[in-house]
Coordinates of C-alpha atoms in Angstrom, one line a residue:
M1 CA 98.9 28.2 25.6
T2 CA 101.5 27.2 28.2
N3 CA 102.3 23.9 29.9
G4 CA 100.2 22.8 32.8
M5 CA 97.8 20.0 33.7
I6 CA 94.5 19.1 35.4
I7 CA 95.3 17.1 38.5
S8 CA 91.8 16.2 39.7
I9 CA 88.1 16.9 39.6
H10 CA 85.8 16.6 42.6
L11 CA 82.1 16.6 41.9
N12 CA 80.4 17.3 45.2
D13 CA 77.0 17.6 43.6
Y14 CA 76.4 17.6 39.8
L15 CA 73.2 16.1 38.7
Y16 CA 73.5 12.4 39.6
F17 CA 77.2 12.6 40.4
K18 CA 77.6 12.9 44.2
N19 CA 81.0 13.1 45.9
V20 CA 82.9 11.8 42.9
D21 CA 86.7 12.2 42.6
V22 CA 88.7 11.7 39.4
Y23 CA 92.5 11.9 39.4
F24 CA 94.2 12.4 36.0
D25 CA 97.6 11.3 34.6
K26 CA 100.0 13.4 32.5
G27 CA 99.4 11.4 29.4
L28 CA 96.2 10.1 27.7
N29 CA 93.2 10.0 30.0
V30 CA 90.1 8.2 28.6
F31 CA 86.5 8.1 29.7
T32 CA 84.2 5.3 28.3
G33 CA 80.8 4.0 29.2
E34 CA 77.3 3.3 27.9
T35 CA 75.5 6.0 26.0
G36 CA 73.6 8.2 28.6
A37 CA 75.9 7.2 31.5
G38 CA 77.0 10.8 31.8
K39 CA 80.6 10.8 30.4
S40 CA 80.3 14.3 29.0
L41 CA 78.7 15.6 32.2
L42 CA 82.1 15.1 33.8
L43 CA 83.6 17.7 31.4
D44 CA 80.7 20.2 32.0
V45 CA 82.5 21.7 35.0
L46 CA 85.6 22.4 32.9
G47 CA 83.4 23.9 30.2
I48 CA 81.8 26.2 32.8
L49 CA 85.2 27.3 34.2
L50 CA 86.4 28.0 30.7
G51 CA 83.4 30.1 29.9
L52 CA 82.2 27.7 27.2
T53 CA 78.9 26.7 28.8
S54 CA 76.6 27.6 31.7
G55 CA 76.1 23.9 32.7
R56 CA 73.1 21.6 32.4
V57 CA 71.7 21.8 36.0
D58 CA 70.4 24.6 38.2
N59 CA 72.5 23.7 41.4
Y60 CA 75.9 22.2 41.6
N61 CA 79.2 22.3 43.5
A62 CA 82.6 21.2 42.2
D63 CA 86.3 21.7 42.6
V64 CA 89.1 21.3 40.0
V65 CA 92.7 21.1 41.0
V66 CA 95.0 22.6 38.3
E67 CA 98.7 22.8 38.2
L68 CA 99.5 26.3 36.8
P69 CA 102.8 26.8 35.1
Q70 CA 103.1 30.5 35.9
D71 CA 102.3 33.1 38.6
Y72 CA 99.5 35.6 38.3
P73 CA 100.7 38.4 40.6
D74 CA 97.8 40.7 39.8
Y75 CA 95.5 38.2 41.3
E76 CA 97.9 36.8 44.0
I77 CA 97.8 33.4 42.4
N78 CA 101.0 31.4 42.3
S79 CA 102.2 28.7 40.0
G80 CA 101.7 25.1 41.1
E81 CA 98.6 23.4 42.4
N82 CA 95.5 25.7 42.7
I83 CA 91.9 24.8 43.5
F84 CA 89.3 26.3 41.1
S85 CA 85.9 26.0 42.7
I86 CA 82.4 26.6 41.3
T87 CA 79.1 26.7 43.1
K88 CA 75.6 27.5 41.7
K89 CA 72.8 27.9 44.0
N90 CA 69.4 29.7 43.7
G91 CA 70.4 31.0 40.3
R92 CA 73.7 32.5 41.5
T93 CA 77.1 31.2 40.3
I94 CA 80.2 31.8 42.4
F95 CA 83.7 31.2 41.2
K96 CA 86.6 30.8 43.6
V97 CA 90.4 30.2 43.4
N98 CA 91.9 28.8 46.6
G99 CA 88.9 29.8 48.5
R100 CA 88.8 33.4 47.3
V101 CA 86.0 34.7 45.1
F102 CA 86.9 35.8 41.6
P103 CA 84.9 37.1 38.6
K104 CA 84.1 34.5 36.0
N105 CA 86.1 36.2 33.3
I106 CA 89.3 36.1 35.4
V107 CA 88.9 32.4 36.1
S108 CA 88.2 31.7 32.4
E109 CA 91.2 33.9 31.3
I110 CA 93.6 31.9 33.6
L111 CA 92.4 28.5 32.6
N112 CA 92.1 29.2 28.9
N113 CA 95.8 29.9 28.9
I114 CA 96.5 26.2 29.6
I115 CA 93.3 24.3 28.5
S116 CA 91.8 23.8 25.1
M117 CA 88.4 22.0 24.9
H118 CA 87.0 20.4 21.8
R119 CA 83.3 19.3 22.2
Q120 CA 80.9 17.9 19.6
N121 CA 80.4 20.6 16.9
S122 CA 82.8 22.9 18.7
H123 CA 85.0 22.7 15.6
L124 CA 82.4 24.8 13.8
K125 CA 83.9 27.8 15.6
F126 CA 86.9 27.5 13.2
L127 CA 84.6 28.4 10.4
E128 CA 84.0 31.8 11.9
S129 CA 86.3 34.5 10.7
N130 CA 86.6 36.3 14.0
F131 CA 87.5 33.1 15.9
L132 CA 90.1 32.1 13.3
I133 CA 91.6 35.6 13.5
S134 CA 91.8 35.4 17.3
V135 CA 93.6 32.0 16.9
L136 CA 96.1 33.4 14.5
D137 CA 96.7 36.4 16.8
E138 CA 97.3 34.1 19.8
V139 CA 99.8 31.8 17.9
A140 CA 101.5 34.9 16.4
Q141 CA 101.6 36.6 19.8
N142 CA 100.1 39.8 18.4
Y143 CA 99.0 41.0 21.8
N144 CA 100.9 44.3 21.9
L145 CA 100.3 45.1 18.2
L146 CA 96.7 44.3 18.5
S147 CA 96.4 46.4 21.7
K148 CA 97.9 49.4 19.9
F149 CA 95.6 48.9 17.0
S150 CA 92.5 48.5 19.2
K151 CA 93.3 51.6 21.2
L152 CA 93.9 53.7 18.1
Y153 CA 90.8 52.3 16.5
S154 CA 88.7 53.4 19.5
Q155 CA 90.1 56.9 19.3
Y156 CA 89.4 57.0 15.6
K157 CA 85.8 55.9 16.0
S158 CA 85.3 58.4 18.8
L159 CA 86.5 61.2 16.5
L160 CA 84.2 60.1 13.7
L161 CA 81.3 59.9 16.2
L162 CA 82.2 63.4 17.5
L163 CA 82.2 64.8 13.9
K164 CA 78.8 63.3 13.3
S165 CA 77.2 64.3 16.6
E166 CA 78.8 67.7 17.5
N167 CA 78.9 71.2 16.0
L168 CA 82.2 73.0 16.5
E169 CA 80.6 76.5 16.7
E170 CA 78.0 75.3 19.2
L171 CA 80.7 73.7 21.3
K172 CA 82.7 77.0 21.3
R173 CA 79.5 78.9 22.3
R174 CA 78.9 76.5 25.2
K175 CA 82.5 76.7 26.3
S176 CA 82.3 80.5 26.5
E177 CA 79.1 80.3 28.5
L178 CA 80.7 77.8 30.9
E179 CA 83.7 80.0 31.2
I180 CA 81.5 82.9 32.4
Y181 CA 79.8 80.7 35.0
I182 CA 83.1 79.5 36.3
E183 CA 84.7 82.9 36.5
E184 CA 81.6 84.4 38.2
I185 CA 81.7 81.7 40.9
E186 CA 85.5 81.9 41.3
K187 CA 85.4 85.6 41.7
V188 CA 83.2 85.3 44.8
N189 CA 85.0 82.1 45.9
P190 CA 82.0 81.0 48.0
N191 CA 82.4 79.0 51.2
P192 CA 79.6 77.8 53.5
V193 CA 81.6 78.7 56.6
E194 CA 82.2 82.2 55.3
E195 CA 78.5 82.6 54.5
Q196 CA 77.6 81.8 58.1
E197 CA 80.2 84.2 59.4
L198 CA 78.8 87.0 57.1
E199 CA 75.3 86.4 58.4
E200 CA 76.5 86.7 62.0
K201 CA 78.5 89.9 61.2
Y202 CA 75.6 91.4 59.4
K203 CA 73.4 90.8 62.5
V204 CA 76.0 92.7 64.6
A205 CA 76.3 95.4 62.0
L206 CA 72.5 96.0 62.0
N207 CA 72.8 97.0 65.7
L208 CA 76.0 98.9 65.2
Q209 CA 74.9 102.5 65.9
Q210 CA 72.8 101.5 69.0
N211 CA 75.8 99.5 70.3
I212 CA 78.2 102.4 69.8
Q213 CA 75.8 104.8 71.6
N214 CA 75.4 102.4 74.5
Y215 CA 79.1 101.9 74.8
N216 CA 79.8 105.7 74.7
E217 CA 77.3 106.3 77.5
L218 CA 78.9 103.6 79.5
L219 CA 82.3 105.3 79.0
N220 CA 80.9 108.6 80.2
M221 CA 79.4 106.9 83.3
C222 CA 82.8 105.2 84.0
E223 CA 84.5 108.6 83.7
N224 CA 82.1 110.1 86.3
V225 CA 82.5 107.1 88.6
S226 CA 86.3 107.5 88.3
S227 CA 86.1 111.2 89.3
E228 CA 83.9 110.4 92.3
I229 CA 86.2 107.6 93.5
W230 CA 89.2 109.9 93.1
A231 CA 87.4 112.5 95.2
M232 CA 86.6 109.8 97.8
K233 CA 90.3 109.0 97.9
K234 CA 91.1 112.5 99.1
V235 CA 88.8 112.5 102.1
S236 CA 88.9 108.8 103.2
P237 CA 91.0 107.5 106.0
D238 CA 94.0 105.2 105.2
K239 CA 92.1 102.0 106.2
F240 CA 89.7 102.4 103.3
M241 CA 92.4 103.2 100.7
A242 CA 92.9 99.6 99.6
Q243 CA 89.2 99.2 98.8
I244 CA 89.1 102.6 97.0
D245 CA 92.1 101.6 94.9
A246 CA 90.5 98.3 94.0
A247 CA 87.3 100.0 93.0
F248 CA 89.3 102.5 90.9
D249 CA 91.1 99.6 89.1
I250 CA 87.9 97.8 88.3
I251 CA 86.4 100.9 86.7
E252 CA 89.6 101.7 84.7
T253 CA 89.7 98.0 83.5
M254 CA 86.0 98.3 82.4
K255 CA 86.8 101.5 80.5
L256 CA 89.6 99.6 78.6
D257 CA 87.3 96.7 77.7
I258 CA 84.5 99.1 76.5
Q259 CA 87.0 100.9 74.3
R260 CA 88.3 97.6 72.9
E261 CA 84.7 96.6 72.0
L262 CA 84.1 99.9 70.3
S263 CA 87.2 99.5 68.2
N264 CA 86.0 96.0 67.1
I265 CA 82.6 97.3 66.2
E266 CA 84.0 100.2 64.3
E267 CA 86.0 97.8 62.1
Y268 CA 82.8 96.4 60.7
D269 CA 82.3 97.8 57.2
V270 CA 78.5 97.5 56.7
S271 CA 78.6 98.3 53.0
E272 CA 81.3 95.7 52.4
I273 CA 79.4 93.0 54.3
E274 CA 76.2 93.9 52.4
E275 CA 78.0 93.7 49.1
K276 CA 79.5 90.3 49.9
I277 CA 76.1 88.9 51.1
W278 CA 74.6 90.3 47.8
D279 CA 77.2 88.3 45.8
Y280 CA 76.4 85.1 47.7
N281 CA 72.6 85.6 47.2
S282 CA 73.2 86.3 43.5
L283 CA 75.1 83.0 43.1
K284 CA 72.4 81.1 45.0
R285 CA 69.7 82.6 42.7
K286 CA 71.6 81.5 39.6
Y287 CA 73.3 78.3 40.6
G288 CA 71.6 77.4 44.0
P289 CA 69.4 77.3 45.9
T290 CA 72.2 76.7 48.5
I291 CA 75.9 77.5 48.5
E292 CA 76.5 73.7 48.6
D293 CA 74.5 73.5 45.3
V294 CA 76.6 76.3 43.9
L295 CA 79.8 74.5 44.6
R296 CA 78.5 71.2 43.1
N297 CA 77.4 73.0 40.0
Y298 CA 80.8 74.7 39.9
E299 CA 82.5 71.3 39.8
Q300 CA 80.1 70.1 37.1
F301 CA 80.8 73.3 35.0
K302 CA 84.5 72.6 35.2
K303 CA 84.1 69.0 34.2
Q304 CA 81.9 70.0 31.2
F305 CA 84.4 72.8 30.3
N306 CA 87.3 70.3 30.2
E307 CA 85.2 67.8 28.1
I308 CA 84.2 70.4 25.6
T309 CA 87.7 71.8 25.4
S310 CA 88.9 68.2 24.5
K311 CA 86.2 67.9 21.9
I312 CA 87.1 71.3 20.4
E313 CA 90.8 70.3 20.2
L314 CA 89.8 67.1 18.4
L315 CA 87.4 68.8 16.0
E316 CA 89.7 71.6 15.0
N317 CA 91.6 70.4 11.9
S318 CA 89.5 67.2 12.2
N319 CA 89.9 66.2 8.5
E320 CA 93.7 66.2 8.9
K321 CA 93.4 64.2 12.1
V322 CA 91.1 61.7 10.6
Q323 CA 93.5 61.1 7.8
K324 CA 96.4 60.8 10.2
F325 CA 94.4 58.2 12.2
K326 CA 93.6 56.2 9.0
R327 CA 97.3 56.2 7.9
R328 CA 98.5 54.9 11.3
L329 CA 95.7 52.3 11.4
E330 CA 96.5 51.1 7.9
D331 CA 100.2 50.7 8.8
L332 CA 99.4 48.7 12.0
G333 CA 96.7 46.7 10.1
A334 CA 99.2 45.8 7.4
M335 CA 101.6 44.6 10.1
L336 CA 98.9 42.5 11.7
T337 CA 97.9 41.0 8.3
K338 CA 101.6 40.2 7.5
R339 CA 102.1 38.4 10.9
R340 CA 98.8 36.5 10.5
K341 CA 99.7 35.3 7.0
E342 CA 103.1 34.1 8.2
T343 CA 101.5 32.3 11.1
A344 CA 98.8 30.8 8.8
S345 CA 101.6 29.4 6.6
I346 CA 103.3 27.8 9.6
I347 CA 100.1 26.3 10.8
L348 CA 99.2 24.9 7.4
N349 CA 102.6 23.2 7.1
T350 CA 102.0 21.5 10.4
F351 CA 98.4 20.7 9.5
I352 CA 99.5 18.6 6.4
K353 CA 101.3 16.1 8.6
H354 CA 98.5 15.8 11.1
A355 CA 95.9 15.4 8.3
R356 CA 97.9 12.6 6.6
D357 CA 98.2 10.9 10.0
L358 CA 94.4 11.0 10.3
N359 CA 93.8 9.5 6.9
L360 CA 92.9 12.8 5.3
N361 CA 93.9 13.4 1.8
A362 CA 92.8 17.0 1.9
D363 CA 94.4 20.3 0.8
L364 CA 93.7 23.2 3.1
D365 CA 94.4 26.9 2.9
I366 CA 93.6 30.0 5.0
V367 CA 92.6 32.8 2.6
F368 CA 92.6 36.5 3.6
E369 CA 90.3 39.1 2.2
N370 CA 90.5 42.8 2.9
S371 CA 87.4 43.9 4.7
Q372 CA 85.9 46.9 6.4
M373 CA 88.0 48.0 9.3
T374 CA 87.2 46.6 12.8
S375 CA 88.9 46.7 16.1
R376 CA 90.9 43.7 15.0
G377 CA 92.2 45.1 11.7
F378 CA 91.2 44.8 8.1
D379 CA 91.2 41.0 7.7
K380 CA 88.4 38.6 6.9
V381 CA 89.7 35.0 7.1
E382 CA 88.3 31.8 5.9
I383 CA 89.4 28.2 5.7
V384 CA 89.1 26.7 2.2
G385 CA 90.0 23.3 1.0
R386 CA 89.4 20.3 -1.3
M387 CA 89.1 16.6 -0.8
I388 CA 89.8 15.7 -4.4
K389 CA 93.0 16.7 -6.1
N390 CA 92.8 19.4 -8.8
E391 CA 89.3 20.5 -7.6
P392 CA 89.0 24.2 -6.9
L393 CA 89.4 25.3 -3.3
K394 CA 86.0 25.9 -1.7
P395 CA 84.9 27.0 1.8
I396 CA 85.6 23.9 4.0
R397 CA 82.0 23.7 5.2
N398 CA 80.9 23.0 1.6
I399 CA 83.3 20.2 0.8
A400 CA 83.6 18.0 3.9
S401 CA 81.2 15.6 5.6
G402 CA 80.6 15.8 9.3
G403 CA 83.2 13.2 10.2
E404 CA 85.8 14.7 7.7
L405 CA 85.1 18.2 9.0
S406 CA 85.6 17.0 12.6
R407 CA 89.0 15.4 11.7
L408 CA 90.0 18.4 9.6
M409 CA 89.4 20.7 12.5
L410 CA 91.1 18.3 14.9
A411 CA 94.2 18.4 12.7
L412 CA 94.0 22.1 12.7
E413 CA 93.6 22.3 16.5
L414 CA 96.6 20.0 16.9
S415 CA 98.6 22.3 14.6
I416 CA 98.0 25.4 16.8
A417 CA 98.4 23.6 20.2
S418 CA 101.4 24.8 22.1
G419 CA 101.1 23.1 25.4
G420 CA 98.9 22.5 28.4
V421 CA 95.7 20.4 28.3
L422 CA 93.8 19.2 25.3
I423 CA 90.2 17.9 26.0
F424 CA 88.2 16.1 23.4
D425 CA 84.5 15.2 24.1
E426 CA 83.5 12.5 21.6
I427 CA 85.9 13.7 18.9
D428 CA 85.3 10.3 17.3
A429 CA 81.8 11.0 16.2
G430 CA 81.3 9.7 12.7
I431 CA 84.7 7.9 12.8
S432 CA 85.3 4.1 12.7
G433 CA 87.6 1.4 11.4
E434 CA 91.1 2.3 10.2
T435 CA 90.4 6.0 10.5
G436 CA 89.6 5.4 14.2
N437 CA 92.9 3.7 14.6
K438 CA 94.7 6.6 13.0
L439 CA 92.9 9.0 15.3
A440 CA 93.9 6.8 18.3
E441 CA 97.5 6.8 17.2
K442 CA 97.4 10.6 16.8
L443 CA 95.9 11.2 20.3
K444 CA 98.5 8.9 21.8
E445 CA 101.3 10.7 20.0
V446 CA 100.0 14.1 21.1
S447 CA 99.7 12.9 24.7
K448 CA 103.4 12.6 24.9
K449 CA 103.7 16.4 24.8
Y450 CA 100.4 17.5 26.3
Q451 CA 97.9 16.1 28.9
V452 CA 95.0 14.7 26.8
I453 CA 91.5 14.0 28.2
V454 CA 89.1 12.1 25.9
V455 CA 85.5 11.0 26.1
T456 CA 85.2 8.2 23.5
H457 CA 83.2 5.3 22.1
L458 CA 86.2 3.9 20.2
P459 CA 88.1 0.9 21.6
Q460 CA 91.1 1.9 19.5
I461 CA 91.4 5.0 21.6
A462 CA 90.6 3.4 24.9
V463 CA 93.2 0.7 24.5
R464 CA 95.9 3.3 24.4
A465 CA 94.9 5.1 27.6
D466 CA 97.4 5.8 30.3
K467 CA 94.4 6.1 32.6
H468 CA 91.1 4.5 31.7
F469 CA 87.9 5.6 33.5
V470 CA 84.5 4.0 33.0
V471 CA 81.3 5.9 33.8
T472 CA 78.2 4.1 34.9
R473 CA 74.8 4.8 36.5
E474 CA 73.3 2.7 39.2
E475 CA 69.9 3.6 40.6
E476 CA 70.3 7.2 39.3
V477 CA 73.7 7.6 41.0
G478 CA 76.7 8.3 38.7
I479 CA 79.9 6.3 39.3
V480 CA 83.4 7.0 37.9
K481 CA 85.8 4.1 38.3
E482 CA 89.5 4.0 37.3
L483 CA 90.1 0.6 35.7
S484 CA 92.8 -2.0 36.4
E485 CA 94.4 -3.8 33.5
K486 CA 91.9 -6.7 33.8
E487 CA 89.0 -4.3 34.1
K488 CA 90.2 -2.5 30.9
I489 CA 89.9 -5.8 29.0
K490 CA 86.4 -6.3 30.2
E491 CA 85.4 -2.8 29.2
L492 CA 87.1 -3.1 25.8
K493 CA 85.1 -6.3 25.2
R494 CA 81.9 -4.4 26.0
M495 CA 82.9 -1.6 23.6
V496 CA 83.6 -4.0 20.7
G497 CA 80.6 -6.1 21.5
S498 CA 82.3 -9.5 21.0
E499 CA 85.1 -11.8 22.3
D500 CA 87.1 -10.7 19.2
V501 CA 88.4 -7.8 21.3
L502 CA 91.3 -9.8 22.6
S503 CA 92.6 -10.6 19.1
F504 CA 92.0 -6.9 18.3
I505 CA 94.1 -5.9 21.3
D506 CA 96.9 -8.3 20.2
K507 CA 96.8 -6.9 16.8
V508 CA 97.1 -3.2 17.6
E509 CA 99.6 -3.7 20.3

């Protein structure tokens, strides 16, 4: 996670919150109010944008202004203030950044880089091995190593699936069959334009003999006419000579044109045309019914040929290849495990300090177990601990109460936080008294490094707020108000439930 902050939230329409604006501070931002006022509803929009929830209402419209610490050139999103919008109407949810529509996963990906959200019972996700592994990978920055492993794992699984589902000899038979089809089509090299030209030539060729006979008769007639004109020239007066010469030129030109047509016709090789047409018809019978169909099937044959060739290459010496894949995966998996264990050790060292600050006398450990290979490696990870010294370490879910488990996971979350925004929705559930005070001190300490947003019922936390908002409902309309110093005192009195709040404030301050 990198640095960044939430600047504001605008709820145009979310249940009973209409046209509500909330402007946050860099430090500790606290929401308080009566139970049922809708404090957690204010965080719903952030949960939707982060991909953690789908929301609690069918139609809504909201904007969140976020200061991003880095550019996202692939999405043309720059660092600085950006507006993340979300609208749900008629069952369709639209996500936008600066007015441009984006897929939900891209919006969630960007915001998850700077925002970590802890809701009631969300700490339970730390009890899931896959989630804990993803946390360790994020802190260890295993992105490149994990990408290599995942890609290689995919290839390995594809090879195993291929071995299970394909027969090498059958693939070779099919490849030979496709090779014959491809060669047969390529030998003819069909073309729709050429087919049309062949049909036209064949029509001409069918009338070839009659045309030759007709042209020869015309040539004979022209010769006779030329002889007669020549005879006329000998006996005609000079005044008719120009007309006779013109007539003679016309006939001679006609003879040349007829001879040219005869030459073109004689170039037609009827047997060659018939053979080519036969080849076309043969292809259409096998792979048609049209030449366009033949060409489409040809492309499909080539695609299948290439796919089968790749499969054959994989299957040949497959046992050796499987072993090679396994060795490479085991090497990469060992590197992942090593980096995860080193990261777990660093996190646990930090956890001890946070746990003590939260009044937790607990020992915690992250244990690794070698498991069946998955796309994330060979690790199964679990958090174990003990609340009583010298007791054996047990799965944390079996040794801690709800409040203790919540604080344990808070301490763990604080141990992995590396910047940005930390959001806690009623993290104080099951906590009171001195432990609540410790929690308040911890949140105030953390807010010096990160922006912290908290929904709470504890006055110990509220009194330390850099910005204190109270949430109320009046006639089914939600109101969010930023409190002044005097208004904070009034709200703290309400939270404590007696006038003793003033002495309490003096004491903690």
